[in-house]
Every structure is written in structure tokens, then in C-alpha cells.
Amino acid sequence: MLVRDAMSTVVLTIGPAHTLRQAARLMAGRRVGAAVVLDTDTSGLGIITERDILNSVGAGQDPDQETAHAHTTTDVVFAAPEWTLEEAAAAMCRGGFRHLIVLDDHEPVGVVSVRDIIRCWAPAGSQPSVLAG
């Protein structure tokens, strides 16, 4: 199975001046765990994830004052739609992250997450077991 088969084609793009609260609100509204940060001044692509926002809030920073720019990962590993899910999973393991921006012809066309890969690898029709408390 390929990345194109698993990726979400909902690509939330924000600017570096968005506050973390704005980013979180947009991510929650679209039900995604990451946003592509496009800096039009540098033509650079980065990524901000739910974990970046959580780390900032957990450190006591104000989500209304902190900008996406300050919390964006710019040293990004990109995936191609033709990658296998094994290649994407290996890249995530090597880098210690859970999301990859998928580029096609230098344009973001999707995001693939660990959850997307697991969903594809899980047996069809499998139901999570519920542990009695």
C-alpha cells in the first residue's frame, strides 16, 4: 500500500503569524493533528503539530501570544505519494515524529500520520477491545 492510499488530503495551511490558539482552533475544526506552515516571505514549508502546541501550553506559554513561527518544525522530512507505507513508517521512526507532509511536484497534497498507517495495516473490521476497569 502507498502513502497516497493512506494520506489525508485535507491539508490545513496556516501562516507563521497565526497564534497557537488560532492554529489549535483550525486544527480542531478540521479534525487534523498537524498544519502546514507556509511562510510566503521565504517560500518555506514547515509543520506544526498538536504536540508542539501542547508542549508550549504545558511550558506555561500564552497561546494567544505565541506564534506558529516560534513552534514550527522547518527541518521537515517530506514524503512522496509513491512511497510505501513501510517507507513512511521508517522515516517517522528515524525522525521521531508522527506526521509527514506529502509533496507532489513540490506542492503539499496531503499529510500522512501514524494513525493513517495503522488504520491501513489493521485487519479489516477489527474492533478495539474495551478493558474493564
GROMACS .gro file of C-alpha atoms in nm:
model
  133
    1MET     CA    1   0.000   0.000   0.000
    2LEU     CA    2   0.121   0.350  -0.083
    3VAL     CA    3   0.119   0.681   0.104
    4ARG     CA    4  -0.136   0.818  -0.147
    5ASP     CA    5  -0.376   0.545  -0.033
    6ALA     CA    6  -0.347   0.633   0.336
    7MET     CA    7  -0.286   1.008   0.350
    8SER     CA    8  -0.542   1.268   0.442
    9THR     CA    9  -0.596   1.508   0.156
   10VAL     CA   10  -0.719   1.771   0.400
   11VAL     CA   11  -0.415   1.997   0.411
   12LEU     CA   12  -0.460   2.275   0.662
   13THR     CA   13  -0.222   2.557   0.573
   14ILE     CA   14  -0.157   2.845   0.810
   15GLY     CA   15   0.086   3.134   0.818
   16PRO     CA   16   0.373   3.182   1.062
   17ALA     CA   17   0.193   3.476   1.230
   18HIS     CA   18  -0.105   3.265   1.339
   19THR     CA   19  -0.120   3.233   1.716
   20LEU     CA   20  -0.112   2.889   1.870
   21ARG     CA   21  -0.475   2.934   1.976
   22GLN     CA   22  -0.574   3.012   1.617
   23ALA     CA   23  -0.377   2.711   1.493
   24ALA     CA   24  -0.537   2.485   1.754
   25ARG     CA   25  -0.885   2.612   1.670
   26LEU     CA   26  -0.832   2.550   1.298
   27MET     CA   27  -0.680   2.206   1.358
   28ALA     CA   28  -0.966   2.106   1.588
   29GLY     CA   29  -1.223   2.236   1.341
   30ARG     CA   30  -1.076   2.027   1.061
   31ARG     CA   31  -1.006   1.731   1.291
   32VAL     CA   32  -0.638   1.715   1.196
   33GLY     CA   33  -0.331   1.678   1.415
   34ALA     CA   34  -0.096   1.894   1.211
   35ALA     CA   35  -0.091   2.205   0.996
   36VAL     CA   36   0.143   2.303   0.717
   37VAL     CA   37   0.301   2.639   0.792
   38LEU     CA   38   0.366   2.833   0.474
   39ASP     CA   39   0.599   3.129   0.505
   40THR     CA   40   0.536   3.334   0.191
   41ASP     CA   41   0.839   3.557   0.267
   42THR     CA   42   1.078   3.264   0.242
   43SER     CA   43   0.863   3.026   0.034
   44GLY     CA   44   0.938   2.772   0.302
   45LEU     CA   45   0.716   2.493   0.428
   46GLY     CA   46   0.712   2.376   0.786
   47ILE     CA   47   0.482   2.181   1.012
   48ILE     CA   48   0.322   2.244   1.348
   49THR     CA   49   0.154   1.962   1.533
   50GLU     CA   50  -0.080   1.918   1.826
   51ARG     CA   51   0.223   1.810   2.030
   52ASP     CA   52   0.402   2.141   1.955
   53ILE     CA   53   0.100   2.331   2.087
   54LEU     CA   54   0.068   2.103   2.390
   55ASN     CA   55   0.437   2.148   2.476
   56SER     CA   56   0.403   2.526   2.458
   57VAL     CA   57   0.092   2.538   2.678
   58GLY     CA   58   0.248   2.287   2.918
   59ALA     CA   59   0.551   2.516   2.950
   60GLY     CA   60   0.321   2.798   3.061
   61GLN     CA   61   0.337   2.997   2.737
   62ASP     CA   62   0.035   3.204   2.635
   63PRO     CA   63  -0.132   3.050   2.326
   64ASP     CA   64  -0.271   3.395   2.238
   65GLN     CA   65   0.079   3.543   2.225
   66GLU     CA   66   0.289   3.255   2.089
   67THR     CA   67   0.304   3.234   1.711
   68ALA     CA   68   0.320   2.931   1.487
   69HIS     CA   69   0.656   3.058   1.363
   70ALA     CA   70   0.816   3.006   1.704
   71HIS     CA   71   0.697   2.645   1.721
   72THR     CA   72   0.721   2.532   1.359
   73THR     CA   73   0.950   2.250   1.258
   74THR     CA   74   1.128   2.372   0.946
   75ASP     CA   75   1.373   2.083   0.907
   76VAL     CA   76   1.095   1.874   0.757
   77VAL     CA   77   1.111   1.526   0.610
   78PHE     CA   78   0.866   1.512   0.322
   79ALA     CA   79   0.700   1.201   0.181
   80ALA     CA   80   0.607   1.132  -0.179
   81PRO     CA   81   0.269   0.984  -0.273
   82GLU     CA   82   0.456   0.688  -0.428
   83TRP     CA   83   0.631   0.591  -0.104
   84THR     CA   84   0.521   0.267   0.054
   85LEU     CA   85   0.369   0.285   0.400
   86GLU     CA   86   0.676   0.098   0.522
   87GLU     CA   87   0.898   0.379   0.391
   88ALA     CA   88   0.681   0.641   0.560
   89ALA     CA   89   0.677   0.448   0.889
   90ALA     CA   90   1.056   0.408   0.876
   91ALA     CA   91   1.103   0.782   0.817
   92MET     CA   92   0.876   0.857   1.114
   93CYS     CA   93   1.069   0.616   1.335
   94ARG     CA   94   1.404   0.760   1.230
   95GLY     CA   95   1.290   1.117   1.288
   96GLY     CA   96   1.078   1.058   1.597
   97PHE     CA   97   0.767   1.224   1.460
   98ARG     CA   98   0.410   1.122   1.379
   99HIS     CA   99   0.322   1.327   1.068
  100LEU     CA  100   0.473   1.366   0.723
  101ILE     CA  101   0.378   1.631   0.470
  102VAL     CA  102   0.322   1.465   0.133
  103LEU     CA  103   0.458   1.661  -0.162
  104ASP     CA  104   0.378   1.609  -0.528
  105ASP     CA  105   0.564   1.833  -0.771
  106HIS     CA  106   0.683   2.047  -0.476
  107GLU     CA  107   0.324   2.114  -0.361
  108PRO     CA  108   0.165   1.978  -0.041
  109VAL     CA  109  -0.109   1.732  -0.143
  110GLY     CA  110  -0.164   1.557   0.187
  111VAL     CA  111  -0.045   1.463   0.531
  112VAL     CA  112   0.012   1.107   0.642
  113SER     CA  113   0.011   1.023   1.011
  114VAL     CA  114   0.092   0.722   1.221
  115ARG     CA  115  -0.283   0.684   1.273
  116ASP     CA  116  -0.339   0.671   0.896
  117ILE     CA  117  -0.079   0.397   0.861
  118ILE     CA  118  -0.219   0.193   1.149
  119ARG     CA  119  -0.568   0.224   1.003
  120CYS     CA  120  -0.439   0.071   0.678
  121TRP     CA  121  -0.245  -0.205   0.850
  122ALA     CA  122  -0.519  -0.307   1.095
  123PRO     CA  123  -0.724  -0.608   0.990
  124ALA     CA  124  -1.047  -0.510   0.817
  125GLY     CA  125  -1.342  -0.498   1.052
  126SER     CA  126  -1.129  -0.517   1.362
  127GLN     CA  127  -1.282  -0.359   1.669
  128PRO     CA  128  -1.078  -0.224   1.957
  129SER     CA  129  -1.122  -0.426   2.273
  130VAL     CA  130  -1.252  -0.245   2.576
  131LEU     CA  131  -1.074  -0.313   2.903
  132ALA     CA  132  -1.299  -0.344   3.206
  133GLY     CA  133  -1.196  -0.102   3.475
   0.00000   0.00000   0.00000
